[in-house]
Short mmCIF file of C-alpha atoms in Angstrom, two decimals:
data_model
loop_
_atom_site.label_atom_id
_atom_site.label_comp_id
_atom_site.label_asym_id
_atom_site.label_seq_id
_atom_site.Cartn_x
_atom_site.Cartn_y
_atom_site.Cartn_z
CA MET A 1 3.88 29.30 -10.95
CA VAL A 2 5.46 27.21 -8.54
CA GLU A 3 2.58 26.14 -5.57
CA LEU A 4 3.77 24.67 -2.35
CA CYS A 5 1.74 22.82 0.00
CA LEU A 6 3.04 22.44 3.42
CA ASN A 7 1.96 20.57 5.64
CA SER A 8 5.19 21.26 8.14
CA ARG A 9 5.02 24.58 9.54
CA TYR A 10 8.92 24.33 9.75
CA LEU A 11 9.60 25.18 6.74
CA LEU A 12 6.85 27.43 5.72
CA GLY A 13 8.79 30.94 7.40
CA TYR A 14 11.92 30.21 5.68
CA LEU A 15 10.25 28.91 1.94
CA VAL A 16 7.67 32.05 2.21
CA LYS A 17 10.80 34.77 3.27
CA GLU A 18 12.79 33.42 0.42
CA LYS A 19 10.55 32.80 -2.11
CA LEU A 20 12.94 30.12 -2.86
CA ALA A 21 15.22 32.60 -4.57
CA LEU A 22 13.09 32.77 -7.61
CA PRO A 23 14.27 35.35 -9.75
CA GLN A 24 11.13 36.05 -10.66
CA PRO A 25 9.29 35.17 -7.28
CA PRO A 26 6.21 32.83 -7.89
CA ILE A 27 3.33 33.21 -5.80
CA ILE A 28 3.97 30.56 -3.28
CA TRP A 29 1.03 29.55 -1.07
CA ALA A 30 1.38 27.40 1.79
CA PHE A 31 -1.37 25.20 3.08
CA LEU A 32 -1.31 23.68 6.86
CA PHE A 33 -4.45 21.73 5.69
CA PHE A 34 -5.19 18.18 7.11
CA SER A 35 -7.27 17.42 4.24
CA TRP A 36 -6.03 17.56 0.80
CA LYS A 37 -9.71 18.77 -0.51
CA PRO A 38 -9.12 22.32 -0.15
CA VAL A 39 -6.05 22.24 -1.96
CA ALA A 40 -7.38 19.78 -4.74
CA GLU A 41 -10.17 22.40 -4.80
CA TYR A 42 -7.76 25.61 -5.00
CA ILE A 43 -5.43 23.47 -8.24
CA ASP A 44 -9.19 22.59 -10.04
CA GLN A 45 -9.99 26.61 -9.87
CA GLN A 46 -6.95 27.25 -11.55
CA PHE A 47 -7.48 24.82 -14.68
CA GLU A 48 -10.86 26.00 -14.81
CA GLN A 49 -10.14 29.75 -14.95
CA TYR A 50 -7.34 28.68 -17.81
CA PHE A 51 -9.91 26.62 -19.71
CA ARG A 52 -12.24 29.32 -19.67
CA ASP A 53 -9.37 32.28 -21.03
CA GLU A 54 -8.73 29.88 -23.31
CA SER A 55 -12.17 29.07 -24.55
CA GLY A 56 -12.38 32.61 -25.13
CA LEU A 57 -12.04 35.40 -27.34
CA ASN A 58 -8.85 37.08 -26.20
CA ARG A 59 -6.08 33.97 -25.91
CA LYS A 60 -3.27 36.24 -26.20
CA ASN A 61 -2.39 37.75 -22.83
CA ILE A 62 -3.62 34.79 -20.84
CA GLN A 63 -2.33 34.69 -17.16
CA ASP A 64 -1.20 31.28 -16.44
CA ASN A 65 -1.95 30.40 -12.79
CA ARG A 66 -1.84 26.72 -12.94
CA VAL A 67 0.16 24.67 -10.13
CA HIS A 68 3.09 23.32 -11.63
CA CYS A 69 4.52 22.04 -8.77
CA CYS A 70 3.50 20.75 -4.92
CA LEU A 71 5.53 20.39 -2.60
CA TYR A 72 4.72 17.67 0.01
CA PHE A 73 6.47 18.13 3.36
CA ILE A 74 6.62 14.61 5.16
CA SER A 75 7.00 14.69 9.13
CA PRO A 76 10.54 12.81 9.65
CA PHE A 77 9.55 11.97 13.16
CA GLY A 78 7.28 8.73 11.77
CA HIS A 79 7.90 5.82 10.40
CA GLY A 80 7.60 6.56 6.48
CA LEU A 81 4.57 7.69 5.45
CA ARG A 82 1.26 8.50 7.90
CA PRO A 83 -2.27 7.00 6.71
CA LEU A 84 -2.81 10.75 5.73
CA ASP A 85 0.43 11.30 3.36
CA VAL A 86 -0.76 8.04 1.46
CA GLU A 87 -4.17 9.53 1.07
CA PHE A 88 -3.33 13.34 0.72
CA MET A 89 -1.01 11.89 -2.44
CA LYS A 90 -3.20 9.74 -4.12
CA ALA A 91 -6.11 12.58 -4.09
CA LEU A 92 -3.81 14.82 -5.77
CA HIS A 93 -0.89 13.01 -7.94
CA GLN A 94 -3.42 13.01 -10.80
CA ARG A 95 -4.02 16.51 -10.81
CA VAL A 96 -0.39 18.20 -9.89
CA ASN A 97 3.67 17.63 -10.24
CA ILE A 98 4.23 16.12 -6.76
CA VAL A 99 8.04 16.54 -5.04
CA PRO A 100 8.54 14.52 -1.54
CA ILE A 101 10.27 16.91 0.83
CA LEU A 102 11.55 14.88 4.41
CA ALA A 103 11.22 18.27 6.62
CA LYS A 104 13.42 19.10 9.59
CA ALA A 105 16.26 17.18 8.45
CA ASP A 106 18.24 18.26 11.39
CA THR A 107 16.37 15.87 13.62
CA LEU A 108 18.21 12.66 11.47
CA THR A 109 21.64 11.80 11.01
CA PRO A 110 23.04 11.04 7.78
CA PRO A 111 22.23 6.89 7.95
CA GLU A 112 18.88 8.11 9.59
CA VAL A 113 17.98 10.27 6.42
CA ASP A 114 19.36 7.71 4.00
CA CYS A 115 16.78 5.02 6.45
CA LYS A 116 14.33 7.21 6.17
CA LYS A 117 14.41 8.13 2.27
CA ARG A 118 14.72 4.58 1.05
CA LYS A 119 11.79 3.39 3.29
CA ILE A 120 9.39 6.69 2.19
CA ARG A 121 10.57 5.74 -1.80
CA GLU A 122 9.41 1.91 -1.19
CA GLU A 123 5.93 3.37 0.73
CA ILE A 124 5.60 5.74 -2.72
CA GLU A 125 5.69 2.57 -4.46
CA HIS A 126 4.06 0.14 -2.24
CA PHE A 127 1.14 2.78 -2.34
CA GLY A 128 1.05 3.40 -6.29
CA ILE A 129 1.96 7.43 -5.68
CA LYS A 130 2.55 8.38 -8.64
CA ILE A 131 5.13 11.39 -7.78
CA TYR A 132 6.77 13.84 -10.35
CA GLN A 133 8.86 11.56 -12.21
CA PHE A 134 12.18 13.31 -13.42
CA PRO A 135 12.59 12.83 -17.50
CA ASP A 136 15.83 10.81 -18.35
CA CYS A 137 18.69 11.59 -19.58
CA ASP A 138 19.63 11.91 -23.29
CA SER A 139 22.06 9.53 -24.25
CA ASP A 140 24.66 12.07 -25.63
CA GLU A 141 25.24 14.07 -22.18
CA ASP A 142 28.19 13.91 -20.74
CA GLU A 143 29.03 11.39 -18.08
CA ASP A 144 29.17 14.72 -15.75
CA PHE A 145 25.50 15.78 -16.19
CA LYS A 146 24.78 11.96 -16.29
CA LEU A 147 26.37 11.38 -12.23
CA GLN A 148 23.90 14.88 -11.11
CA ASP A 149 21.13 13.64 -12.55
CA GLN A 150 21.36 10.44 -11.14
CA ALA A 151 22.10 11.91 -8.08
CA LEU A 152 19.40 14.23 -8.05
CA LYS A 153 16.63 10.83 -8.58
CA GLU A 154 18.61 9.28 -5.84
CA SER A 155 17.88 12.53 -3.16
CA ILE A 156 14.03 11.92 -3.39
CA PRO A 157 12.11 13.27 -1.30
CA PHE A 158 14.69 15.79 -0.97
CA ALA A 159 15.81 16.20 2.85
CA VAL A 160 15.63 20.26 3.76
CA ILE A 161 16.24 22.09 7.00
CA GLY A 162 14.62 25.54 7.53
CA SER A 163 16.78 28.38 9.05
CA ASN A 164 16.06 30.55 12.44
CA THR A 165 19.16 32.98 11.84
CA VAL A 166 21.39 34.10 10.24
CA VAL A 167 25.11 33.30 11.33
CA GLU A 168 28.41 33.68 10.62
CA ALA A 169 29.92 30.17 9.45
CA ARG A 170 33.23 29.68 8.28
CA GLY A 171 34.30 33.83 7.63
CA ARG A 172 30.84 34.40 5.26
CA ARG A 173 27.20 35.00 7.02
CA VAL A 174 25.26 31.99 5.89
CA ARG A 175 21.54 30.90 6.94
CA GLY A 176 20.88 28.31 9.38
CA ARG A 177 20.44 26.81 13.02
CA LEU A 178 22.90 28.08 15.89
CA TYR A 179 23.20 24.66 18.33
CA PRO A 180 25.50 24.39 21.14
CA TRP A 181 27.19 21.66 19.19
CA GLY A 182 27.35 22.98 15.94
CA ILE A 183 25.78 25.39 13.37
CA VAL A 184 23.49 23.98 10.48
CA GLU A 185 23.98 25.54 7.14
CA VAL A 186 20.63 25.48 4.82
CA GLU A 187 22.84 26.10 1.98
CA ASN A 188 25.60 23.52 2.60
CA PRO A 189 25.10 20.41 0.93
CA GLY A 190 27.00 18.39 3.48
CA HIS A 191 23.96 19.33 5.18
CA CYS A 192 20.67 18.93 3.51
CA ASP A 193 19.19 19.01 0.13
CA PHE A 194 17.94 22.80 -0.19
CA VAL A 195 20.18 23.56 -2.86
CA LYS A 196 19.54 20.36 -4.74
CA LEU A 197 15.86 21.24 -4.69
CA ARG A 198 15.89 25.01 -5.67
CA THR A 199 18.36 24.36 -8.45
CA MET A 200 15.47 21.65 -9.72
CA LEU A 201 12.73 24.09 -9.10
CA VAL A 202 14.41 27.11 -10.67
CA ARG A 203 16.70 25.96 -13.13
CA THR A 204 16.90 22.40 -14.42
CA HIS A 205 13.40 21.14 -14.29
CA MET A 206 10.92 23.94 -14.45
CA GLN A 207 10.13 23.78 -18.10
CA ASP A 208 9.25 20.09 -17.68
CA LEU A 209 7.48 21.01 -14.90
CA LYS A 210 5.60 23.28 -16.86
CA ASP A 211 5.35 20.44 -19.89
CA VAL A 212 3.69 18.19 -17.48
CA THR A 213 1.33 19.91 -16.42
CA ARG A 214 0.44 21.54 -19.44
CA GLU A 215 0.66 18.34 -21.21
CA THR A 216 -0.51 15.91 -18.59
CA HIS A 217 -2.66 17.72 -16.01
CA TYR A 218 -4.15 19.99 -17.75
CA GLU A 219 -5.02 17.88 -20.38
CA ASN A 220 -6.57 15.20 -18.24
CA TYR A 221 -8.71 17.74 -16.84
CA ARG A 222 -9.29 19.45 -20.46
CA ALA A 223 -10.57 16.36 -21.68
CA GLN A 224 -12.99 15.74 -18.49
CA CYS A 225 -14.50 19.16 -19.04
CA ILE A 226 -15.22 18.65 -22.45
CA GLN A 227 -16.57 15.11 -21.83
CA SER A 228 -19.31 16.58 -18.94
CA MET A 229 -19.79 19.41 -21.40
CA THR A 230 -20.45 17.17 -24.34
CA ARG A 231 -22.71 14.91 -22.10
CA LEU A 232 -24.72 17.85 -21.33
CA VAL A 233 -25.31 19.18 -24.46
CA VAL A 234 -26.45 15.72 -25.84
CA LYS A 235 -28.49 15.68 -22.63
CA GLU A 236 -30.08 18.80 -23.22
CA ARG A 237 -30.39 18.13 -27.33
CA ASN A 238 -32.20 15.04 -26.52
CA ARG A 239 -34.80 16.81 -24.18
CA LYS A 240 -35.58 19.41 -26.76
CA PRO A 241 -37.63 17.46 -28.91
CA ASN A 242 -39.56 16.06 -26.38
CA LEU A 243 -40.63 19.67 -25.30
CA THR A 244 -41.40 20.32 -28.84
CA ASN A 245 -43.61 17.47 -29.43
CA MET B 1 12.60 1.19 42.05
CA VAL B 2 12.40 4.18 39.38
CA GLU B 3 10.05 3.52 36.77
CA LEU B 4 9.99 5.24 33.16
CA CYS B 5 6.94 5.70 31.59
CA LEU B 6 8.07 6.62 28.28
CA ASN B 7 5.88 8.21 25.70
CA SER B 8 8.77 8.79 23.36
CA ARG B 9 10.66 6.16 21.53
CA TYR B 10 13.58 8.26 21.16
CA LEU B 11 14.97 8.10 24.25
CA LEU B 12 13.75 4.35 24.86
CA GLY B 13 16.88 2.45 23.56
CA TYR B 14 19.38 4.62 25.38
CA LEU B 15 17.80 4.25 28.94
CA VAL B 16 17.39 1.06 28.83
CA LYS B 17 20.30 0.14 27.60
CA GLU B 18 22.29 2.66 30.28
CA LYS B 19 19.57 1.83 33.14
CA LEU B 20 20.15 5.07 33.82
CA ALA B 21 23.57 4.40 34.93
CA LEU B 22 22.33 3.64 38.42
CA PRO B 23 24.75 1.88 41.02
CA GLN B 24 21.98 -0.92 41.43
CA PRO B 25 20.17 -0.90 38.18
CA PRO B 26 16.81 -0.70 38.70
CA ILE B 27 14.20 -2.25 36.70
CA ILE B 28 13.03 -0.34 34.13
CA TRP B 29 9.66 -0.29 32.20
CA ALA B 30 8.82 1.12 29.30
CA PHE B 31 5.64 2.22 28.28
CA LEU B 32 4.92 3.45 24.43
CA PHE B 33 0.59 3.37 25.61
CA PHE B 34 -1.69 5.64 23.94
CA SER B 35 -3.74 5.92 27.02
CA TRP B 36 -2.95 5.86 30.63
CA LYS B 37 -4.83 2.90 32.05
CA PRO B 38 -2.57 0.06 31.73
CA VAL B 39 0.10 2.12 33.30
CA ALA B 40 -2.30 3.11 36.21
CA GLU B 41 -3.14 -0.59 36.72
CA TYR B 42 0.53 -0.90 36.93
CA ILE B 43 1.29 1.32 39.72
CA ASP B 44 -1.73 0.02 41.62
CA GLN B 45 -0.89 -3.80 41.31
CA GLN B 46 2.86 -2.85 43.04
CA PHE B 47 0.52 -0.88 45.74
CA GLU B 48 -1.62 -3.71 45.89
CA GLN B 49 1.36 -6.13 46.16
CA TYR B 50 3.21 -4.22 48.64
CA PHE B 51 -0.32 -3.61 50.89
CA ARG B 52 -1.00 -7.29 50.96
CA ASP B 53 3.24 -7.87 52.05
CA GLU B 54 2.31 -5.13 54.47
CA SER B 55 -0.52 -6.60 55.99
CA GLY B 56 0.88 -10.54 56.30
CA LEU B 57 2.64 -12.29 58.82
CA ASN B 58 6.41 -11.91 57.66
CA ARG B 59 6.95 -8.60 57.30
CA LYS B 60 10.27 -7.93 57.66
CA ASN B 61 11.54 -9.16 53.97
CA ILE B 62 9.20 -7.25 51.93
CA GLN B 63 10.64 -6.48 48.23
CA ASP B 64 9.26 -2.54 47.49
CA ASN B 65 8.32 -2.87 43.53
CA ARG B 66 6.43 0.24 44.17
CA VAL B 67 6.98 2.89 41.17
CA HIS B 68 8.72 5.71 42.68
CA CYS B 69 8.81 7.66 39.64
CA CYS B 70 7.50 8.08 36.19
CA LEU B 71 9.45 9.72 34.16
CA TYR B 72 6.69 11.60 31.62
CA PHE B 73 7.91 12.61 27.89
CA ILE B 74 6.64 15.07 26.25
CA SER B 75 7.18 15.75 22.53
CA PRO B 76 9.01 18.61 21.31
CA PHE B 77 6.96 18.91 18.23
CA GLY B 78 4.18 20.00 19.53
CA HIS B 79 3.01 23.50 21.01
CA GLY B 80 3.54 22.83 24.39
CA LEU B 81 1.17 19.54 25.78
CA ARG B 82 -1.10 17.95 23.60
CA PRO B 83 -4.60 16.77 24.82
CA LEU B 84 -3.13 13.34 25.67
CA ASP B 85 -0.38 14.53 27.61
CA VAL B 86 -2.70 16.57 30.16
CA GLU B 87 -5.23 13.32 30.41
CA PHE B 88 -2.06 10.88 31.21
CA MET B 89 -0.34 12.88 33.81
CA LYS B 90 -3.77 13.83 35.78
CA ALA B 91 -4.71 10.15 35.92
CA LEU B 92 -1.59 9.36 37.28
CA HIS B 93 -0.40 12.60 39.38
CA GLN B 94 -2.37 11.61 42.05
CA ARG B 95 -0.53 7.65 42.27
CA VAL B 96 2.88 8.47 41.96
CA ASN B 97 5.74 11.41 41.14
CA ILE B 98 5.93 12.71 37.93
CA VAL B 99 8.85 14.08 36.54
CA PRO B 100 8.11 15.97 33.14
CA ILE B 101 11.06 15.25 30.30
CA LEU B 102 11.57 17.58 27.18
CA ALA B 103 12.23 14.47 24.88
CA LYS B 104 14.28 14.73 21.95
CA ALA B 105 15.77 17.95 22.65
CA ASP B 106 18.29 18.17 19.70
CA THR B 107 15.86 19.45 17.70
CA LEU B 108 15.33 22.70 19.50
CA THR B 109 18.01 25.60 19.78
CA PRO B 110 18.74 27.07 23.06
CA PRO B 111 15.91 29.60 22.92
CA GLU B 112 13.44 27.09 21.20
CA VAL B 113 13.99 24.85 24.44
CA ASP B 114 13.54 27.74 26.66
CA CYS B 115 10.28 28.76 25.47
CA LYS B 116 8.95 25.31 24.88
CA LYS B 117 9.94 24.59 28.68
CA ARG B 118 8.10 27.62 30.13
CA LYS B 119 5.20 27.13 27.76
CA ILE B 120 5.09 23.41 29.26
CA ARG B 121 5.39 24.27 32.78
CA GLU B 122 2.74 27.23 32.20
CA GLU B 123 0.53 24.32 30.91
CA ILE B 124 1.14 22.63 33.66
CA GLU B 125 0.05 25.01 36.16
CA HIS B 126 -3.17 25.70 33.98
CA PHE B 127 -4.42 22.30 34.01
CA GLY B 128 -3.60 21.69 37.65
CA ILE B 129 -1.54 18.77 37.06
CA LYS B 130 0.33 18.05 39.81
CA ILE B 131 3.95 17.29 39.09
CA TYR B 132 6.94 16.07 41.67
CA GLN B 133 7.43 18.95 43.70
CA PHE B 134 11.45 19.47 44.75
CA PRO B 135 11.47 19.98 48.71
CA ASP B 136 12.43 23.73 49.23
CA CYS B 137 15.99 24.05 50.62
CA ASP B 138 16.54 23.91 54.33
CA SER B 139 17.46 27.85 54.81
CA ASP B 140 20.85 26.88 56.47
CA GLU B 141 22.30 25.40 53.17
CA ASP B 142 25.42 27.05 51.56
CA GLU B 143 24.39 29.10 48.62
CA ASP B 144 26.23 27.48 46.17
CA PHE B 145 23.91 24.58 46.61
CA LYS B 146 20.80 26.90 47.12
CA LEU B 147 21.49 28.45 43.89
CA GLN B 148 22.13 24.62 42.26
CA ASP B 149 18.61 23.92 43.71
CA GLN B 150 16.90 26.49 42.08
CA ALA B 151 18.68 25.72 38.70
CA LEU B 152 17.41 21.98 38.91
CA LYS B 153 13.39 23.72 39.53
CA GLU B 154 13.65 25.78 36.73
CA SER B 155 15.12 22.91 34.46
CA ILE B 156 11.71 21.51 34.53
CA PRO B 157 10.57 19.97 32.35
CA PHE B 158 14.37 18.44 31.74
CA ALA B 159 15.62 18.52 28.17
CA VAL B 160 17.18 15.40 26.87
CA ILE B 161 18.90 13.88 24.07
CA GLY B 162 19.13 10.18 23.07
CA SER B 163 22.59 8.88 22.12
CA ASN B 164 22.70 5.87 19.07
CA THR B 165 26.68 5.82 19.03
CA VAL B 166 29.93 6.41 20.99
CA VAL B 167 31.60 8.97 19.02
CA GLU B 168 35.41 10.43 19.83
CA ALA B 169 34.93 14.05 20.94
CA ARG B 170 37.70 16.09 22.45
CA GLY B 171 40.12 13.74 23.08
CA ARG B 172 37.53 11.29 24.57
CA ARG B 173 34.83 9.07 23.82
CA VAL B 174 31.09 9.94 24.54
CA ARG B 175 27.91 9.06 23.80
CA GLY B 176 25.99 11.15 21.37
CA ARG B 177 24.56 11.54 18.04
CA LEU B 178 27.05 12.40 15.34
CA TYR B 179 25.66 15.19 12.76
CA PRO B 180 27.49 16.86 9.96
CA TRP B 181 27.22 20.16 11.70
CA GLY B 182 28.74 18.85 15.19
CA ILE B 183 28.52 16.33 17.61
CA VAL B 184 25.68 16.14 20.21
CA GLU B 185 26.98 14.71 23.62
CA VAL B 186 24.78 13.33 26.11
CA GLU B 187 26.06 13.66 28.45
CA ASN B 188 27.57 17.68 28.29
CA PRO B 189 25.59 19.58 30.76
CA GLY B 190 25.98 22.32 27.42
CA HIS B 191 23.79 20.27 25.21
CA CYS B 192 21.11 18.81 27.26
CA ASP B 193 19.82 18.02 31.03
CA PHE B 194 20.62 14.50 30.98
CA VAL B 195 23.10 14.69 33.77
CA LYS B 196 21.00 17.19 35.82
CA LEU B 197 18.34 14.53 35.82
CA ARG B 198 20.56 11.29 36.17
CA THR B 199 21.96 13.16 39.36
CA MET B 200 18.20 14.17 40.39
CA LEU B 201 17.18 10.57 40.28
CA VAL B 202 20.01 8.75 41.75
CA ARG B 203 21.93 10.44 43.99
CA THR B 204 20.28 14.51 45.51
CA HIS B 205 16.40 13.27 45.27
CA MET B 206 16.15 9.24 45.17
CA GLN B 207 14.97 9.49 49.32
CA ASP B 208 12.60 12.14 48.65
CA LEU B 209 11.04 10.34 45.56
CA LYS B 210 10.75 7.40 47.64
CA ASP B 211 9.74 9.18 50.58
CA VAL B 212 6.88 10.79 49.09
CA THR B 213 5.94 7.57 47.51
CA ARG B 214 5.45 5.77 50.59
CA GLU B 215 4.43 8.77 52.66
CA THR B 216 1.44 10.41 50.34
CA HIS B 217 0.66 7.92 47.26
CA TYR B 218 0.88 5.34 49.23
CA GLU B 219 -0.80 6.62 52.20
CA ASN B 220 -3.88 7.62 49.78
CA TYR B 221 -4.14 3.84 48.52
CA ARG B 222 -4.01 2.23 51.58
CA ALA B 223 -6.27 4.54 53.10
CA GLN B 224 -8.36 4.02 49.92
CA CYS B 225 -7.95 0.33 50.44
CA ILE B 226 -9.42 0.27 54.15
CA GLN B 227 -12.17 2.27 53.70
CA SER B 228 -13.36 -0.18 51.02
CA MET B 229 -12.49 -2.62 53.13
CA THR B 230 -14.06 -1.54 56.12
CA ARG B 231 -17.36 -0.95 53.71
CA LEU B 232 -17.48 -4.35 53.02
CA VAL B 233 -17.27 -5.54 56.48
CA VAL B 234 -19.91 -3.60 57.85
CA LYS B 235 -22.00 -4.43 54.88
CA GLU B 236 -21.56 -8.35 55.31
CA ARG B 237 -22.12 -7.28 59.45
CA ASN B 238 -25.26 -5.72 58.24
CA ARG B 239 -26.28 -9.05 56.18
CA LYS B 240 -25.44 -11.85 58.86
CA PRO B 241 -28.08 -10.95 61.59
CA ASN B 242 -30.79 -10.92 58.88
CA LEU B 243 -29.98 -14.40 57.83
CA THR B 244 -29.85 -15.76 61.19
CA ASN B 245 -32.94 -14.34 61.97
#
């Protein structure tokens, strides 16, 4: 399941409507909270459900509702990250794969987008936020693939634009925004990173996102659960002899 | 003097650089405060200085630094006015002519601009904010002038866009913003209301702005001053007989 945590209402409509063009649309939740707590609770609930199902007798047909990805939308109007952004991402980065997004990128010219992206990347590093790390390319991959991979890594945070209409542009119908000075095309790679993000999410990196969730985030949750349960059992055991004495 | 109170940094650079293209550039101050107090204090100081000069012996060469207009920039990203906007304008509307501006209008498509303007106008009325009222047309004015005047009144809040570059467009050099999907031209009336605002400020309504400042805002201030002074003198007089007794 791909989970969307939106802090920008601009893309909400578009993403929900489009369901990110996934072949089998995942359940999409849009969070417009000003606190990370409900989001963290939701992620934990899914882990808990999976943990219960996995510990039960019938382990064959478990429905996996664990959150494999959280798209975190950063406002293009600030000077980098706001304190809320830092708090939000730091509270979630041990629980879920965070992919940062630069929202409403049609307010910024290309040099401004580059500058803002650099600033956000620097701040992510400065504040020790662990966003989703794209896996390194195999050394035997061809050059084209390596370049593509490099470009993808350098696109972070992905600059996206939400459409509000379908318009005719260059002889075909495109999703976009119609300004007096031109048509913003959401799916034009020269206008924003929407296509890159979609390709990453549904084609090239979906499996890796699931793997990292399973091997890292869920294992962390499971280890904590087992630890608390063990502690509880030991406590219970220590109590019992006292009661029988 | 035209005074600019900016709560948006987007237009700051442009307006300061351009000095609003006034023939005799006025002094331009840009306030980026989150409180109305320093702005109100500044306006009052100018009134006080004028009041002192006017009450002095040499009344011929008074330099008039009274604030004749306050351009109040409203963010295009909210849903109408923020509580701060309401507080700010209500604190100043008895002191200065407020002209509300919709900042960074290149983030909104024309229907969105119309919708936002309508919402802001409704809220200005709802909260009882007294913005600068354009004087009514004389009944003997020609039709063209009346239509122009009507269009001006309906443009409130003026939607403006700040340029960050000078580019070649349609064979001439224009100030604007260069997006991959087109060039936003600041001085193109089809793109924003900048020219309308400039014409209003420096040509058609400058004298009326000054008149309203002199006849209403300054007179209010002066009346208050005289009232407090009279009260002080009466108090002083009442005290003296007691001392001589």
